[in-house]
Amino acid sequence: MKFFLDTANISEIEEAASWGVLAGVTTNPTLYAREGGKLAEFHDHIVRICEIVDGPVSAETVGLKREEIVAEGVELAALHDNVVVKVPTMPEGLAATRELANRGIKVNMTLCFTVPQALLAARSGAAYVSPFIGRFDDISEDGSEHLANVVAALNNYDFGHDVEVIAASVRHPQHVLQAALIGADIATVPMSTLEKCVKHPLTDRGLEAFLADWEKVKNS
Ligand code: E4P
């Protein structure tokens, strides 16, 4: 499973990229707003991310009509080769995805919760399908079970193009574990979750013991 960072924060992206584990980035309007992002600087911000990350960078459209989504998508895709256009799962989004895919533009279909939605996203030409885990947990449903269903259903078919599943709305390392066991292609995770993924109390304890013992060796 590959790791994408789910953020619009440049420092976080630089830090994760420096670990050598970063395969891509996903952004959304909420994440950009959280950074104090301004509309006039949105495109420059996406380009900056693309220059740091050697992989797909999802930039989300906000139009609700297919023509608007296609126009936004074409503009976003022209910014950098790494840009993947993120489109919400809805009828206008499917139509726009088909049009963008026909033009050779990669789409990440987002806000996907069910198997039928995921199948439609894949049929419309989406290169990435993003089932959300955490938001199911928010309403006391098992998000990982839904993710497992999506992965199993998509694996049943050949869509005539590559479709990768991005486990999204990942909130903690347990979600990462579940996504990996289910066989999601990618997990997109916030920096705080990525940091938690690399840590374990036994790792810390082991390191402390090594350092203490090394002090003894140095002083011997
Ligand atoms: C990523 O593509 C999604 O926009 C993101 O993972 C949503 O996460 P959230 O449910 O924590 O907002």
mmCIF file of C-alpha atoms and ligand atoms in Angstrom:
data_model
loop_
_atom_site.group_PDB
_atom_site.id
_atom_site.type_symbol
_atom_site.label_atom_id
_atom_site.label_comp_id
_atom_site.label_asym_id
_atom_site.label_seq_id
_atom_site.Cartn_x
_atom_site.Cartn_y
_atom_site.Cartn_z
ATOM 1 C CA MET A 1 0.000 0.000 0.000
ATOM 2 C CA LYS A 2 1.275 3.432 -0.932
ATOM 3 C CA PHE A 3 1.054 6.455 1.348
ATOM 4 C CA PHE A 4 -0.395 9.746 0.197
ATOM 5 C CA LEU A 5 -0.489 12.766 2.491
ATOM 6 C CA ASP A 6 -3.943 14.282 3.006
ATOM 7 C CA THR A 7 -3.041 17.928 3.464
ATOM 8 C CA ALA A 8 -2.456 21.273 1.798
ATOM 9 C CA ASN A 9 0.300 22.203 4.257
ATOM 10 C CA ILE A 10 3.623 22.690 2.470
ATOM 11 C CA SER A 11 5.846 22.026 5.516
ATOM 12 C CA GLU A 12 4.067 18.749 6.210
ATOM 13 C CA ILE A 13 4.490 17.685 2.584
ATOM 14 C CA GLU A 14 8.193 18.603 2.635
ATOM 15 C CA GLU A 15 8.689 16.661 5.874
ATOM 16 C CA ALA A 16 6.880 13.514 4.663
ATOM 17 C CA ALA A 17 8.686 13.705 1.312
ATOM 18 C CA SER A 18 12.016 13.852 3.180
ATOM 19 C CA TRP A 19 11.168 10.522 4.844
ATOM 20 C CA GLY A 20 11.172 8.959 1.366
ATOM 21 C CA VAL A 21 7.721 7.450 1.825
ATOM 22 C CA LEU A 22 5.487 9.915 0.053
ATOM 23 C CA ALA A 23 3.810 8.642 -3.127
ATOM 24 C CA GLY A 24 1.273 11.443 -3.580
ATOM 25 C CA VAL A 25 -0.907 14.110 -1.982
ATOM 26 C CA THR A 26 -4.637 14.674 -1.748
ATOM 27 C CA THR A 27 -6.085 18.092 -1.034
ATOM 28 C CA ASN A 28 -9.630 19.322 -0.693
ATOM 29 C CA PRO A 29 -11.213 22.769 -0.239
ATOM 30 C CA THR A 30 -11.388 22.292 3.547
ATOM 31 C CA LEU A 31 -7.677 21.484 3.781
ATOM 32 C CA TYR A 32 -6.742 24.478 1.606
ATOM 33 C CA ALA A 33 -8.975 26.798 3.669
ATOM 34 C CA ARG A 34 -7.322 25.442 6.843
ATOM 35 C CA GLU A 35 -4.007 26.804 5.526
ATOM 36 C CA GLY A 36 -5.580 30.256 5.109
ATOM 37 C CA GLY A 37 -5.520 29.672 1.359
ATOM 38 C CA LYS A 38 -6.717 32.418 -0.965
ATOM 39 C CA LEU A 39 -8.535 31.741 -4.245
ATOM 40 C CA ALA A 40 -6.025 33.808 -6.236
ATOM 41 C CA GLU A 41 -3.163 31.670 -4.926
ATOM 42 C CA PHE A 42 -4.828 28.263 -5.289
ATOM 43 C CA HIS A 43 -3.204 27.307 -8.585
ATOM 44 C CA ASP A 44 0.264 28.410 -7.445
ATOM 45 C CA HIS A 45 -0.199 26.391 -4.275
ATOM 46 C CA ILE A 46 -1.028 23.237 -6.247
ATOM 47 C CA VAL A 47 2.011 23.768 -8.478
ATOM 48 C CA ARG A 48 4.211 24.170 -5.388
ATOM 49 C CA ILE A 49 2.951 20.851 -4.028
ATOM 50 C CA CYS A 50 3.546 19.178 -7.404
ATOM 51 C CA GLU A 51 7.132 20.410 -7.394
ATOM 52 C CA ILE A 52 7.763 18.738 -4.018
ATOM 53 C CA VAL A 53 5.967 15.439 -4.650
ATOM 54 C CA ASP A 54 6.974 13.025 -7.354
ATOM 55 C CA GLY A 55 3.502 11.495 -7.702
ATOM 56 C CA PRO A 56 -0.182 12.248 -8.129
ATOM 57 C CA VAL A 57 -1.484 15.420 -6.469
ATOM 58 C CA SER A 58 -5.267 15.581 -6.227
ATOM 59 C CA ALA A 59 -6.795 19.036 -6.623
ATOM 60 C CA GLU A 60 -10.551 19.187 -6.132
ATOM 61 C CA THR A 61 -13.096 20.876 -8.373
ATOM 62 C CA VAL A 62 -15.929 22.832 -6.771
ATOM 63 C CA GLY A 63 -18.362 23.269 -9.694
ATOM 64 C CA LEU A 64 -21.675 21.444 -9.543
ATOM 65 C CA LYS A 65 -22.444 21.326 -13.277
ATOM 66 C CA ARG A 66 -20.534 19.016 -15.627
ATOM 67 C CA GLU A 67 -19.376 21.880 -17.855
ATOM 68 C CA GLU A 68 -17.984 23.728 -14.830
ATOM 69 C CA ILE A 69 -16.253 20.626 -13.498
ATOM 70 C CA VAL A 70 -14.723 19.863 -16.898
ATOM 71 C CA ALA A 71 -13.530 23.465 -17.336
ATOM 72 C CA GLU A 72 -12.001 23.500 -13.838
ATOM 73 C CA GLY A 73 -10.476 20.071 -14.384
ATOM 74 C CA VAL A 74 -8.874 21.040 -17.677
ATOM 75 C CA GLU A 75 -7.422 24.157 -16.038
ATOM 76 C CA LEU A 76 -6.106 22.202 -13.041
ATOM 77 C CA ALA A 77 -4.617 19.421 -15.171
ATOM 78 C CA ALA A 78 -2.756 22.012 -17.262
ATOM 79 C CA LEU A 79 -0.932 23.268 -14.147
ATOM 80 C CA HIS A 80 1.423 20.286 -13.823
ATOM 81 C CA ASP A 81 1.754 16.678 -15.029
ATOM 82 C CA ASN A 82 1.291 15.445 -11.447
ATOM 83 C CA VAL A 83 -2.183 16.946 -11.072
ATOM 84 C CA VAL A 84 -5.094 14.537 -10.710
ATOM 85 C CA VAL A 85 -8.506 16.162 -10.805
ATOM 86 C CA LYS A 86 -10.630 15.317 -7.787
ATOM 87 C CA VAL A 87 -14.330 15.142 -8.566
ATOM 88 C CA PRO A 88 -17.208 14.391 -6.165
ATOM 89 C CA THR A 89 -19.337 11.302 -6.749
ATOM 90 C CA MET A 90 -22.593 12.614 -8.227
ATOM 91 C CA PRO A 91 -24.281 12.396 -11.642
ATOM 92 C CA GLU A 92 -22.682 15.600 -12.930
ATOM 93 C CA GLY A 93 -19.359 14.368 -11.557
ATOM 94 C CA LEU A 94 -19.658 11.081 -13.456
ATOM 95 C CA ALA A 95 -20.408 12.899 -16.705
ATOM 96 C CA ALA A 96 -17.486 15.258 -16.135
ATOM 97 C CA THR A 97 -15.177 12.357 -15.267
ATOM 98 C CA ARG A 98 -16.047 10.586 -18.504
ATOM 99 C CA GLU A 99 -15.283 13.766 -20.447
ATOM 100 C CA LEU A 100 -12.016 14.392 -18.568
ATOM 101 C CA ALA A 101 -10.951 10.751 -18.970
ATOM 102 C CA ASN A 102 -11.701 10.960 -22.708
ATOM 103 C CA ARG A 103 -9.306 13.907 -22.816
ATOM 104 C CA GLY A 104 -6.613 11.854 -21.077
ATOM 105 C CA ILE A 105 -6.989 13.641 -17.732
ATOM 106 C CA LYS A 106 -6.801 11.509 -14.594
ATOM 107 C CA VAL A 107 -9.652 11.785 -12.093
ATOM 108 C CA ASN A 108 -9.844 10.837 -8.431
ATOM 109 C CA MET A 109 -13.518 10.301 -7.644
ATOM 110 C CA THR A 110 -14.058 11.376 -4.066
ATOM 111 C CA LEU A 111 -16.812 11.302 -1.451
ATOM 112 C CA CYS A 112 -17.375 7.671 -2.358
ATOM 113 C CA PHE A 113 -19.149 5.590 0.282
ATOM 114 C CA THR A 114 -20.753 2.584 -1.394
ATOM 115 C CA VAL A 115 -19.970 -0.221 -3.824
ATOM 116 C CA PRO A 116 -22.456 1.058 -6.445
ATOM 117 C CA GLN A 117 -20.836 4.503 -6.279
ATOM 118 C CA ALA A 118 -17.374 2.981 -6.657
ATOM 119 C CA LEU A 119 -18.452 0.850 -9.640
ATOM 120 C CA LEU A 120 -19.972 3.881 -11.343
ATOM 121 C CA ALA A 121 -16.842 5.936 -10.647
ATOM 122 C CA ALA A 122 -14.666 3.249 -12.228
ATOM 123 C CA ARG A 123 -17.017 2.897 -15.207
ATOM 124 C CA SER A 124 -16.970 6.646 -15.779
ATOM 125 C CA GLY A 125 -13.213 6.445 -16.305
ATOM 126 C CA ALA A 126 -11.882 7.477 -12.876
ATOM 127 C CA ALA A 127 -8.263 6.420 -12.369
ATOM 128 C CA TYR A 128 -8.662 6.617 -8.574
ATOM 129 C CA VAL A 129 -11.674 5.895 -6.393
ATOM 130 C CA SER A 130 -11.670 7.243 -2.827
ATOM 131 C CA PRO A 131 -13.914 5.400 -0.364
ATOM 132 C CA PHE A 132 -14.088 7.263 2.958
ATOM 133 C CA ILE A 133 -13.533 5.326 6.194
ATOM 134 C CA GLY A 134 -13.661 7.866 9.017
ATOM 135 C CA ARG A 135 -16.903 9.525 8.049
ATOM 136 C CA PHE A 136 -18.670 6.165 8.395
ATOM 137 C CA ASP A 137 -17.144 5.775 11.828
ATOM 138 C CA ASP A 138 -18.506 9.283 12.592
ATOM 139 C CA ILE A 139 -22.033 7.929 12.127
ATOM 140 C CA SER A 140 -21.266 4.733 14.085
ATOM 141 C CA GLU A 141 -20.885 2.513 11.029
ATOM 142 C CA ASP A 142 -17.858 0.359 10.296
ATOM 143 C CA GLY A 143 -15.955 2.295 7.630
ATOM 144 C CA SER A 144 -13.463 -0.514 7.118
ATOM 145 C CA GLU A 145 -16.246 -2.951 6.202
ATOM 146 C CA HIS A 146 -17.436 -0.541 3.506
ATOM 147 C CA LEU A 147 -13.860 -0.157 2.250
ATOM 148 C CA ALA A 148 -13.444 -3.939 2.112
ATOM 149 C CA ASN A 149 -16.633 -4.226 0.064
ATOM 150 C CA VAL A 150 -15.446 -1.593 -2.407
ATOM 151 C CA VAL A 151 -12.030 -3.232 -2.860
ATOM 152 C CA ALA A 152 -13.582 -6.691 -3.319
ATOM 153 C CA ALA A 153 -16.203 -5.437 -5.789
ATOM 154 C CA LEU A 154 -13.735 -3.486 -7.938
ATOM 155 C CA ASN A 155 -11.398 -6.501 -8.027
ATOM 156 C CA ASN A 156 -14.176 -8.511 -9.692
ATOM 157 C CA TYR A 157 -14.022 -6.519 -12.926
ATOM 158 C CA ASP A 158 -11.768 -5.219 -15.663
ATOM 159 C CA PHE A 159 -12.674 -1.617 -16.363
ATOM 160 C CA GLY A 160 -10.402 -1.320 -19.385
ATOM 161 C CA HIS A 161 -8.139 1.083 -17.514
ATOM 162 C CA ASP A 162 -6.241 1.066 -14.213
ATOM 163 C CA VAL A 163 -8.340 1.916 -11.173
ATOM 164 C CA GLU A 164 -6.606 2.403 -7.821
ATOM 165 C CA VAL A 165 -8.475 2.516 -4.528
ATOM 166 C CA ILE A 166 -7.467 5.299 -2.163
ATOM 167 C CA ALA A 167 -8.583 4.678 1.420
ATOM 168 C CA ALA A 168 -9.582 8.203 2.449
ATOM 169 C CA SER A 169 -10.878 9.866 5.584
ATOM 170 C CA VAL A 170 -8.203 7.957 7.455
ATOM 171 C CA ARG A 171 -8.016 9.232 11.010
ATOM 172 C CA HIS A 172 -5.635 6.928 12.921
ATOM 173 C CA PRO A 173 -3.132 4.064 12.494
ATOM 174 C CA GLN A 174 -5.888 1.474 13.017
ATOM 175 C CA HIS A 175 -7.487 2.730 9.799
ATOM 176 C CA VAL A 176 -4.129 2.341 8.051
ATOM 177 C CA LEU A 177 -3.853 -1.234 9.335
ATOM 178 C CA GLN A 178 -7.385 -2.016 8.158
ATOM 179 C CA ALA A 179 -6.792 -0.462 4.729
ATOM 180 C CA ALA A 180 -3.588 -2.485 4.276
ATOM 181 C CA LEU A 181 -5.195 -5.791 5.306
ATOM 182 C CA ILE A 182 -8.118 -5.094 2.987
ATOM 183 C CA GLY A 183 -5.682 -4.455 0.143
ATOM 184 C CA ALA A 184 -6.374 -0.813 -0.671
ATOM 185 C CA ASP A 185 -3.802 0.437 -3.178
ATOM 186 C CA ILE A 186 -3.228 3.690 -1.319
ATOM 187 C CA ALA A 187 -4.044 5.253 2.051
ATOM 188 C CA THR A 188 -4.197 9.024 2.153
ATOM 189 C CA VAL A 189 -3.403 10.119 5.692
ATOM 190 C CA PRO A 190 -3.066 13.367 7.627
ATOM 191 C CA MET A 191 0.469 14.170 8.853
ATOM 192 C CA SER A 192 -0.564 13.551 12.470
ATOM 193 C CA THR A 193 -1.593 10.003 11.523
ATOM 194 C CA LEU A 194 1.584 9.398 9.526
ATOM 195 C CA GLU A 195 3.608 10.493 12.571
ATOM 196 C CA LYS A 196 1.640 8.112 14.799
ATOM 197 C CA CYS A 197 2.212 5.303 12.263
ATOM 198 C CA VAL A 198 5.973 5.520 12.629
ATOM 199 C CA LYS A 199 5.875 5.408 16.424
ATOM 200 C CA HIS A 200 5.474 2.676 19.013
ATOM 201 C CA PRO A 201 6.223 2.809 22.767
ATOM 202 C CA LEU A 202 8.384 -0.311 22.444
ATOM 203 C CA THR A 203 10.433 1.391 19.714
ATOM 204 C CA ASP A 204 10.985 4.362 22.060
ATOM 205 C CA ARG A 205 11.864 2.070 24.969
ATOM 206 C CA GLY A 206 14.237 0.044 22.771
ATOM 207 C CA LEU A 207 15.966 3.201 21.562
ATOM 208 C CA GLU A 208 16.381 4.492 25.130
ATOM 209 C CA ALA A 209 17.967 1.159 26.144
ATOM 210 C CA PHE A 210 20.332 1.197 23.146
ATOM 211 C CA LEU A 211 21.430 4.747 23.889
ATOM 212 C CA ALA A 212 21.950 4.030 27.597
ATOM 213 C CA ASP A 213 23.991 0.938 26.811
ATOM 214 C CA TRP A 214 25.999 2.790 24.179
ATOM 215 C CA GLU A 215 26.890 5.396 26.819
ATOM 216 C CA LYS A 216 28.293 2.531 28.933
ATOM 217 C CA VAL A 217 30.310 1.270 25.939
ATOM 218 C CA LYS A 218 31.671 4.769 25.273
ATOM 219 C CA ASN A 219 32.707 5.189 28.920
ATOM 220 C CA SER A 220 34.328 1.746 29.219
HETATM 221 C C1 E4P B 1 -9.242 12.839 0.830
HETATM 222 O O1 E4P B 1 -9.223 12.694 -0.351
HETATM 223 C C2 E4P B 1 -10.451 13.280 1.585
HETATM 224 O O2 E4P B 1 -10.868 14.527 1.154
HETATM 225 C C3 E4P B 1 -10.146 13.296 3.059
HETATM 226 O O3 E4P B 1 -9.452 12.104 3.387
HETATM 227 C C4 E4P B 1 -11.377 13.461 3.911
HETATM 228 O O4 E4P B 1 -11.029 13.273 5.265
HETATM 229 P P1 E4P B 1 -11.980 13.691 6.457
HETATM 230 O O5 E4P B 1 -13.185 12.811 6.453
HETATM 231 O O6 E4P B 1 -11.150 13.514 7.682
HETATM 232 O O7 E4P B 1 -12.373 15.137 6.225
#
